[in-house]
């Protein structure tokens, strides 16, 4: 039994097509790319990209399938989604390992991401029987007036490497029960996750004799595929996950053709640690939020805003907690590992450059920040703690790495100002025993983020609630 048996179990080969319309796989006429595991630097497999000609083939079929899919009753569409959820359940262990090995997050996080897909399928199944409209009184005699929602058409889904399967499912499963079809353009850093998932979907579609072109996969370069998808007037809605810079480009291009966009972009998430905070729950919450997925979540904790009276205590406890993680960095498939590698050399370089900028702008690295020796790749790092000031340029940016900033404050209003005084507005949290502080934090004059948490960290979200941000997020 091999450590990488999950690759075979999921139907992945040494060379795989990156273009599918559901049950069928196109040869693909684009470049041949490698999927490299950040865990050891090995090539997992190769993928043949799509080119514009392949894209045209896919979108033409998607247009045709939309005409049929939208006519299928919503509860029947929900039944297909239910079966997809069950198929993912059956492959959960193998998919979790693939996510871990190709992306670098630890196996438990990989399983958690797959569970998010299962959960959103369950949610979408229920939604398929709750696509309500409204009936209202008309001012015209003998007239009935109501509104109802119709499917949009083709939904373009662009996903990032850090959640290579979950974010796709959030979009595609909801779109499917609403009568829409989708085209998925995944990150080129994690192509095998999308291929494995597409194979699972294909089996469900085949068993139910569903039209080809409902769930489509097009792996390719940003220049050839992403740009084409974003600019395509045949795609009324684009959902894109990535950096704020990417979001600005996507938003402008989609808006220029009067399309719609859903954007999930950068975060610069802060936790306020008040004078009354219970540090027994605050410290674990901070550590999990800051080092999980090696600091590569959009909801990763980036800043800790600490009351001056307990600043030194919190600082010392964080240094101690971080030092206890020394021996828990390693192979993401090892059950003892808590921190896996970063995704690639570009990410490590970004981490290093941020540490350099902190020193140049007057900050101090109080723990970590080095590249670890003795590992099978050069992508393993020691998470860093740094003392900074909130207004510094480097702190105003999102650094997608395990880098946590420590900032002092004197009173709660100042803490709120510091938290909100960054361009991003995704997730936020406060640890306090003071009811008035927690209520103010959650009020319209408190956190300006899309997500606000009390006595729990910034990381993660739940399927049943809205997920998204404000400002540059």
mmCIF file of N, CA and C in Angstrom, residues 262-369:
data_model
loop_
_atom_site.group_PDB
_atom_site.id
_atom_site.type_symbol
_atom_site.label_atom_id
_atom_site.label_comp_id
_atom_site.label_asym_id
_atom_site.label_seq_id
_atom_site.Cartn_x
_atom_site.Cartn_y
_atom_site.Cartn_z
ATOM 1 N N UNK A 262 -19.235 38.334 -8.497
ATOM 2 C CA UNK A 262 -19.132 38.033 -7.068
ATOM 3 C C UNK A 262 -17.647 37.882 -6.783
ATOM 4 N N UNK A 263 -17.115 38.699 -5.888
ATOM 5 C CA UNK A 263 -15.680 38.713 -5.637
ATOM 6 C C UNK A 263 -15.380 38.400 -4.173
ATOM 7 N N UNK A 264 -14.456 37.488 -3.964
ATOM 8 C CA UNK A 264 -13.976 37.187 -2.609
ATOM 9 C C UNK A 264 -12.477 37.403 -2.645
ATOM 10 N N UNK A 265 -12.035 38.523 -2.035
ATOM 11 C CA UNK A 265 -10.672 38.994 -2.245
ATOM 12 C C UNK A 265 -9.859 38.997 -0.940
ATOM 13 N N UNK A 266 -8.904 39.876 -0.841
ATOM 14 C CA UNK A 266 -7.948 39.844 0.266
ATOM 15 C C UNK A 266 -8.536 40.226 1.610
ATOM 16 N N UNK A 267 -7.894 39.743 2.655
ATOM 17 C CA UNK A 267 -8.280 40.087 4.023
ATOM 18 C C UNK A 267 -7.065 40.551 4.815
ATOM 19 N N UNK A 268 -7.315 41.412 5.792
ATOM 20 C CA UNK A 268 -6.253 41.860 6.699
ATOM 21 C C UNK A 268 -6.840 41.789 8.106
ATOM 22 N N UNK A 269 -7.162 40.580 8.504
ATOM 23 C CA UNK A 269 -8.069 40.325 9.615
ATOM 24 C C UNK A 269 -7.413 40.543 10.979
ATOM 25 N N UNK A 270 -8.146 41.203 11.846
ATOM 26 C CA UNK A 270 -7.609 41.555 13.164
ATOM 27 C C UNK A 270 -8.442 40.938 14.279
ATOM 28 N N UNK A 271 -7.775 40.666 15.394
ATOM 29 C CA UNK A 271 -8.441 40.283 16.638
ATOM 30 C C UNK A 271 -8.095 41.321 17.695
ATOM 31 N N UNK A 272 -9.115 41.857 18.331
ATOM 32 C CA UNK A 272 -8.910 42.777 19.457
ATOM 33 C C UNK A 272 -8.886 41.958 20.749
ATOM 34 N N UNK A 273 -7.834 42.114 21.515
ATOM 35 C CA UNK A 273 -7.702 41.433 22.804
ATOM 36 C C UNK A 273 -7.889 42.484 23.887
ATOM 37 N N UNK A 274 -9.047 42.485 24.517
ATOM 38 C CA UNK A 274 -9.362 43.525 25.495
ATOM 39 C C UNK A 274 -8.764 43.186 26.865
ATOM 40 N N UNK A 275 -8.859 44.152 27.746
ATOM 41 C CA UNK A 275 -8.318 44.015 29.106
ATOM 42 C C UNK A 275 -8.976 42.856 29.847
ATOM 43 N N UNK A 276 -10.246 42.565 29.523
ATOM 44 C CA UNK A 276 -10.983 41.523 30.240
ATOM 45 C C UNK A 276 -10.967 40.170 29.525
ATOM 46 N N UNK A 277 -10.220 40.060 28.442
ATOM 47 C CA UNK A 277 -10.239 38.839 27.635
ATOM 48 C C UNK A 277 -9.795 37.618 28.438
ATOM 49 N N UNK A 278 -10.434 36.498 28.148
ATOM 50 C CA UNK A 278 -10.020 35.221 28.733
ATOM 51 C C UNK A 278 -8.912 34.663 27.844
ATOM 52 N N UNK A 279 -7.679 34.789 28.317
ATOM 53 C CA UNK A 279 -6.541 34.396 27.487
ATOM 54 C C UNK A 279 -6.446 32.885 27.287
ATOM 55 N N UNK A 280 -7.149 32.119 28.122
ATOM 56 C CA UNK A 280 -7.122 30.662 27.948
ATOM 57 C C UNK A 280 -7.807 30.240 26.648
ATOM 58 N N UNK A 281 -8.776 31.033 26.206
ATOM 59 C CA UNK A 281 -9.399 30.737 24.914
ATOM 60 C C UNK A 281 -8.858 31.655 23.817
ATOM 61 N N UNK A 282 -8.360 32.814 24.188
ATOM 62 C CA UNK A 282 -7.877 33.765 23.187
ATOM 63 C C UNK A 282 -6.588 33.285 22.521
ATOM 64 N N UNK A 283 -5.636 32.817 23.298
ATOM 65 C CA UNK A 283 -4.340 32.413 22.737
ATOM 66 C C UNK A 283 -4.488 31.265 21.739
ATOM 67 N N UNK A 284 -5.198 30.177 22.080
ATOM 68 C CA UNK A 284 -5.395 29.116 21.062
ATOM 69 C C UNK A 284 -6.117 29.625 19.818
ATOM 70 N N UNK A 285 -7.089 30.518 20.017
ATOM 71 C CA UNK A 285 -7.815 31.067 18.874
ATOM 72 C C UNK A 285 -6.908 31.876 17.959
ATOM 73 N N UNK A 286 -6.012 32.641 18.554
ATOM 74 C CA UNK A 286 -5.058 33.436 17.770
ATOM 75 C C UNK A 286 -4.119 32.524 16.992
ATOM 76 N N UNK A 287 -3.571 31.532 17.687
ATOM 77 C CA UNK A 287 -2.582 30.650 17.052
ATOM 78 C C UNK A 287 -3.208 29.864 15.903
ATOM 79 N N UNK A 288 -4.377 29.296 16.133
ATOM 80 C CA UNK A 288 -5.049 28.547 15.064
ATOM 81 C C UNK A 288 -5.332 29.450 13.875
ATOM 82 N N UNK A 289 -5.805 30.657 14.149
ATOM 83 C CA UNK A 289 -6.155 31.581 13.068
ATOM 84 C C UNK A 289 -4.964 32.096 12.297
ATOM 85 N N UNK A 290 -3.793 32.141 12.934
ATOM 86 C CA UNK A 290 -2.634 32.747 12.285
ATOM 87 C C UNK A 290 -1.721 31.756 11.579
ATOM 88 N N UNK A 291 -1.646 30.512 12.053
ATOM 89 C CA UNK A 291 -0.721 29.553 11.436
ATOM 90 C C UNK A 291 -1.425 28.457 10.639
ATOM 91 N N UNK A 292 -2.736 28.300 10.802
ATOM 92 C CA UNK A 292 -3.467 27.307 10.028
ATOM 93 C C UNK A 292 -3.315 27.539 8.540
ATOM 94 N N UNK A 293 -3.198 26.459 7.775
ATOM 95 C CA UNK A 293 -2.954 26.522 6.336
ATOM 96 C C UNK A 293 -1.701 27.341 6.037
ATOM 97 N N UNK A 294 -0.784 27.344 7.001
ATOM 98 C CA UNK A 294 0.477 28.100 6.901
ATOM 99 C C UNK A 294 0.210 29.566 6.537
ATOM 100 N N UNK A 295 -0.845 30.137 7.146
ATOM 101 C CA UNK A 295 -1.148 31.553 6.948
ATOM 102 C C UNK A 295 -1.712 31.888 5.587
ATOM 103 N N UNK A 296 -2.241 30.910 4.861
ATOM 104 C CA UNK A 296 -2.684 31.127 3.488
ATOM 105 C C UNK A 296 -4.192 31.010 3.325
ATOM 106 N N UNK A 297 -4.935 31.425 4.345
ATOM 107 C CA UNK A 297 -6.386 31.534 4.231
ATOM 108 C C UNK A 297 -6.746 32.999 4.034
ATOM 109 N N UNK A 298 -7.854 33.255 3.374
ATOM 110 C CA UNK A 298 -8.314 34.643 3.276
ATOM 111 C C UNK A 298 -8.759 35.146 4.641
ATOM 112 N N UNK A 299 -9.162 34.233 5.536
ATOM 113 C CA UNK A 299 -9.594 34.638 6.882
ATOM 114 C C UNK A 299 -8.491 34.473 7.932
ATOM 115 N N UNK A 300 -7.256 34.225 7.494
ATOM 116 C CA UNK A 300 -6.131 34.109 8.429
ATOM 117 C C UNK A 300 -6.027 35.360 9.297
ATOM 118 N N UNK A 301 -5.721 35.158 10.574
ATOM 119 C CA UNK A 301 -5.502 36.292 11.482
ATOM 120 C C UNK A 301 -4.172 36.942 11.144
ATOM 121 N N UNK A 302 -4.212 38.227 10.800
ATOM 122 C CA UNK A 302 -3.007 38.965 10.409
ATOM 123 C C UNK A 302 -2.534 39.941 11.490
ATOM 124 N N UNK A 303 -3.501 40.476 12.262
ATOM 125 C CA UNK A 303 -3.153 41.515 13.242
ATOM 126 C C UNK A 303 -3.800 41.196 14.590
ATOM 127 N N UNK A 304 -3.050 41.436 15.661
ATOM 128 C CA UNK A 304 -3.572 41.324 17.020
ATOM 129 C C UNK A 304 -3.453 42.696 17.667
ATOM 130 N N UNK A 305 -4.585 43.237 18.060
ATOM 131 C CA UNK A 305 -4.627 44.577 18.668
ATOM 132 C C UNK A 305 -4.879 44.375 20.156
ATOM 133 N N UNK A 306 -3.855 44.627 20.957
ATOM 134 C CA UNK A 306 -3.829 44.194 22.362
ATOM 135 C C UNK A 306 -3.865 45.391 23.307
ATOM 136 N N UNK A 307 -4.717 45.298 24.341
ATOM 137 C CA UNK A 307 -4.768 46.368 25.343
ATOM 138 C C UNK A 307 -3.408 46.491 26.022
ATOM 139 N N UNK A 308 -2.994 47.716 26.216
ATOM 140 C CA UNK A 308 -1.644 47.996 26.731
ATOM 141 C C UNK A 308 -1.372 47.314 28.068
ATOM 142 N N UNK A 309 -2.407 47.176 28.907
ATOM 143 C CA UNK A 309 -2.203 46.620 30.248
ATOM 144 C C UNK A 309 -1.846 45.136 30.227
ATOM 145 N N UNK A 310 -2.211 44.434 29.151
ATOM 146 C CA UNK A 310 -1.915 42.993 29.083
ATOM 147 C C UNK A 310 -1.018 42.663 27.887
ATOM 148 N N UNK A 311 -0.473 43.691 27.251
ATOM 149 C CA UNK A 311 0.308 43.491 26.032
ATOM 150 C C UNK A 311 1.475 42.532 26.253
ATOM 151 N N UNK A 312 2.280 42.786 27.279
ATOM 152 C CA UNK A 312 3.469 41.949 27.497
ATOM 153 C C UNK A 312 3.089 40.509 27.813
ATOM 154 N N UNK A 313 2.006 40.325 28.553
ATOM 155 C CA UNK A 313 1.555 38.970 28.897
ATOM 156 C C UNK A 313 1.133 38.217 27.639
ATOM 157 N N UNK A 314 0.328 38.867 26.789
ATOM 158 C CA UNK A 314 -0.115 38.236 25.552
ATOM 159 C C UNK A 314 1.075 37.948 24.645
ATOM 160 N N UNK A 315 1.967 38.896 24.536
ATOM 161 C CA UNK A 315 3.171 38.717 23.708
ATOM 162 C C UNK A 315 3.970 37.503 24.158
ATOM 163 N N UNK A 316 4.218 37.392 25.456
ATOM 164 C CA UNK A 316 5.013 36.283 25.982
ATOM 165 C C UNK A 316 4.305 34.939 25.766
ATOM 166 N N UNK A 317 2.996 34.934 25.958
ATOM 167 C CA UNK A 317 2.259 33.689 25.763
ATOM 168 C C UNK A 317 2.253 33.262 24.290
ATOM 169 N N UNK A 318 2.191 34.236 23.389
ATOM 170 C CA UNK A 318 2.227 33.904 21.969
ATOM 171 C C UNK A 318 3.590 33.352 21.561
ATOM 172 N N UNK A 319 4.653 33.959 22.063
ATOM 173 C CA UNK A 319 6.003 33.452 21.767
ATOM 174 C C UNK A 319 6.142 32.016 22.271
ATOM 175 N N UNK A 320 5.643 31.778 23.479
ATOM 176 C CA UNK A 320 5.710 30.428 24.039
ATOM 177 C C UNK A 320 4.887 29.449 23.202
ATOM 178 N N UNK A 321 3.680 29.864 22.807
ATOM 179 C CA UNK A 321 2.817 28.984 22.002
ATOM 180 C C UNK A 321 3.441 28.687 20.644
ATOM 181 N N UNK A 322 4.016 29.697 20.021
ATOM 182 C CA UNK A 322 4.653 29.501 18.722
ATOM 183 C C UNK A 322 5.859 28.567 18.843
ATOM 184 N N UNK A 323 6.615 28.697 19.929
ATOM 185 C CA UNK A 323 7.798 27.850 20.110
ATOM 186 C C UNK A 323 7.406 26.382 20.272
ATOM 187 N N UNK A 324 6.206 26.138 20.793
ATOM 188 C CA UNK A 324 5.737 24.757 20.960
ATOM 189 C C UNK A 324 5.346 24.113 19.632
ATOM 190 N N UNK A 325 5.266 24.926 18.572
ATOM 191 C CA UNK A 325 4.943 24.401 17.251
ATOM 192 C C UNK A 325 6.174 23.968 16.469
ATOM 193 N N UNK A 326 7.352 24.173 17.064
ATOM 194 C CA UNK A 326 8.618 23.890 16.384
ATOM 195 C C UNK A 326 8.647 22.508 15.751
ATOM 196 N N UNK A 327 8.213 21.516 16.507
ATOM 197 C CA UNK A 327 8.290 20.128 16.037
ATOM 198 C C UNK A 327 7.012 19.652 15.355
ATOM 199 N N UNK A 328 6.099 20.587 15.082
ATOM 200 C CA UNK A 328 4.828 20.208 14.454
ATOM 201 C C UNK A 328 4.729 20.717 13.016
ATOM 202 N N UNK A 329 5.872 21.153 12.459
ATOM 203 C CA UNK A 329 5.940 21.551 11.060
ATOM 204 C C UNK A 329 6.438 20.359 10.254
ATOM 205 N N UNK A 330 5.751 20.022 9.147
ATOM 206 C CA UNK A 330 6.240 18.892 8.382
ATOM 207 C C UNK A 330 5.279 18.402 7.321
ATOM 208 N N UNK A 331 5.406 17.133 7.002
ATOM 209 C CA UNK A 331 4.611 16.464 5.967
ATOM 210 C C UNK A 331 3.126 16.677 6.248
ATOM 211 N N UNK A 332 2.385 17.275 5.309
ATOM 212 C CA UNK A 332 0.967 17.565 5.569
ATOM 213 C C UNK A 332 0.102 16.325 5.750
ATOM 214 N N UNK A 333 0.570 15.164 5.292
ATOM 215 C CA UNK A 333 -0.199 13.935 5.459
ATOM 216 C C UNK A 333 0.105 13.222 6.770
ATOM 217 N N UNK A 334 1.108 13.704 7.494
ATOM 218 C CA UNK A 334 1.468 13.113 8.790
ATOM 219 C C UNK A 334 0.486 13.615 9.850
ATOM 220 N N UNK A 335 -0.077 12.708 10.619
ATOM 221 C CA UNK A 335 -1.093 13.082 11.609
ATOM 222 C C UNK A 335 -0.542 13.973 12.723
ATOM 223 N N UNK A 336 0.769 13.980 12.927
ATOM 224 C CA UNK A 336 1.361 14.818 13.968
ATOM 225 C C UNK A 336 1.633 16.245 13.498
ATOM 226 N N UNK A 337 1.507 16.490 12.210
ATOM 227 C CA UNK A 337 1.815 17.806 11.653
ATOM 228 C C UNK A 337 0.672 18.790 11.885
ATOM 229 N N UNK A 338 1.029 19.999 12.305
ATOM 230 C CA UNK A 338 0.054 21.079 12.452
ATOM 231 C C UNK A 338 0.249 22.172 11.404
ATOM 232 N N UNK A 339 1.458 22.264 10.852
ATOM 233 C CA UNK A 339 1.751 23.290 9.849
ATOM 234 C C UNK A 339 2.482 22.643 8.688
ATOM 235 N N UNK A 340 1.896 22.722 7.514
ATOM 236 C CA UNK A 340 2.527 22.194 6.317
ATOM 237 C C UNK A 340 3.350 23.263 5.620
ATOM 238 N N UNK A 341 3.741 23.018 4.375
ATOM 239 C CA UNK A 341 4.551 23.974 3.624
ATOM 240 C C UNK A 341 3.717 25.096 3.032
ATOM 241 N N UNK A 342 4.406 26.146 2.568
ATOM 242 C CA UNK A 342 3.756 27.160 1.751
ATOM 243 C C UNK A 342 3.589 26.602 0.347
ATOM 244 N N UNK A 343 2.801 27.258 -0.479
ATOM 245 C CA UNK A 343 2.412 26.690 -1.760
ATOM 246 C C UNK A 343 3.567 26.630 -2.758
ATOM 247 N N UNK A 344 4.421 27.668 -2.809
ATOM 248 C CA UNK A 344 5.505 27.665 -3.794
ATOM 249 C C UNK A 344 6.558 28.700 -3.414
ATOM 250 N N UNK A 345 7.584 28.805 -4.262
ATOM 251 C CA UNK A 345 8.704 29.708 -3.986
ATOM 252 C C UNK A 345 8.278 31.174 -4.017
ATOM 253 N N UNK A 346 7.296 31.495 -4.833
ATOM 254 C CA UNK A 346 6.810 32.880 -4.890
ATOM 255 C C UNK A 346 6.219 33.285 -3.540
ATOM 256 N N UNK A 347 5.479 32.360 -2.915
ATOM 257 C CA UNK A 347 4.888 32.635 -1.606
ATOM 258 C C UNK A 347 5.964 32.831 -0.547
ATOM 259 N N UNK A 348 6.999 32.004 -0.591
ATOM 260 C CA UNK A 348 8.098 32.132 0.370
ATOM 261 C C UNK A 348 8.825 33.466 0.175
ATOM 262 N N UNK A 349 9.009 33.851 -1.073
ATOM 263 C CA UNK A 349 9.660 35.134 -1.360
ATOM 264 C C UNK A 349 8.830 36.299 -0.825
ATOM 265 N N UNK A 350 7.513 36.209 -0.974
ATOM 266 C CA UNK A 350 6.620 37.243 -0.441
ATOM 267 C C UNK A 350 6.765 37.344 1.077
ATOM 268 N N UNK A 351 6.843 36.197 1.738
ATOM 269 C CA UNK A 351 7.047 36.139 3.186
ATOM 270 C C UNK A 351 8.350 36.835 3.573
ATOM 271 N N UNK A 352 9.427 36.488 2.870
ATOM 272 C CA UNK A 352 10.733 37.085 3.168
ATOM 273 C C UNK A 352 10.729 38.591 2.941
ATOM 274 N N UNK A 353 10.132 39.017 1.842
ATOM 275 C CA UNK A 353 10.093 40.449 1.535
ATOM 276 C C UNK A 353 9.313 41.230 2.582
ATOM 277 N N UNK A 354 8.240 40.623 3.098
ATOM 278 C CA UNK A 354 7.458 41.292 4.142
ATOM 279 C C UNK A 354 8.274 41.460 5.412
ATOM 280 N N UNK A 355 9.043 40.453 5.778
ATOM 281 C CA UNK A 355 9.893 40.536 6.968
ATOM 282 C C UNK A 355 10.951 41.635 6.800
ATOM 283 N N UNK A 356 11.492 41.723 5.610
ATOM 284 C CA UNK A 356 12.471 42.775 5.325
ATOM 285 C C UNK A 356 11.827 44.153 5.441
ATOM 286 N N UNK A 357 10.623 44.295 4.903
ATOM 287 C CA UNK A 357 9.918 45.580 4.950
ATOM 288 C C UNK A 357 9.596 45.980 6.386
ATOM 289 N N UNK A 358 9.247 45.003 7.219
ATOM 290 C CA UNK A 358 8.956 45.294 8.628
ATOM 291 C C UNK A 358 10.170 45.936 9.294
ATOM 292 N N UNK A 359 11.334 45.345 9.081
ATOM 293 C CA UNK A 359 12.571 45.883 9.684
ATOM 294 C C UNK A 359 12.871 47.265 9.134
ATOM 295 N N UNK A 360 12.700 47.457 7.839
ATOM 296 C CA UNK A 360 12.997 48.753 7.215
ATOM 297 C C UNK A 360 12.052 49.840 7.705
ATOM 298 N N UNK A 361 10.818 49.460 8.056
ATOM 299 C CA UNK A 361 9.836 50.452 8.491
ATOM 300 C C UNK A 361 9.830 50.650 10.004
ATOM 301 N N UNK A 362 10.746 49.970 10.708
ATOM 302 C CA UNK A 362 10.926 50.222 12.138
ATOM 303 C C UNK A 362 10.392 49.150 13.060
ATOM 304 N N UNK A 363 9.927 48.046 12.509
ATOM 305 C CA UNK A 363 9.377 46.980 13.335
ATOM 306 C C UNK A 363 10.433 46.003 13.828
ATOM 307 N N UNK A 364 9.999 45.079 14.663
ATOM 308 C CA UNK A 364 10.911 44.075 15.214
ATOM 309 C C UNK A 364 10.280 42.688 15.077
ATOM 310 N N UNK A 365 11.045 41.755 14.535
ATOM 311 C CA UNK A 365 10.620 40.363 14.469
ATOM 312 C C UNK A 365 10.964 39.731 15.810
ATOM 313 N N UNK A 366 9.953 39.351 16.580
ATOM 314 C CA UNK A 366 10.213 38.820 17.918
ATOM 315 C C UNK A 366 10.221 37.295 17.955
ATOM 316 N N UNK A 367 9.794 36.686 16.849
ATOM 317 C CA UNK A 367 9.876 35.231 16.770
ATOM 318 C C UNK A 367 9.772 34.789 15.314
ATOM 319 N N UNK A 368 10.560 33.773 14.943
ATOM 320 C CA UNK A 368 10.423 33.083 13.674
ATOM 321 C C UNK A 368 10.828 33.901 12.466
ATOM 322 N N UNK A 369 10.298 33.488 11.313
ATOM 323 C CA UNK A 369 10.557 34.185 10.071
ATOM 324 C C UNK A 369 11.602 33.533 9.190
#
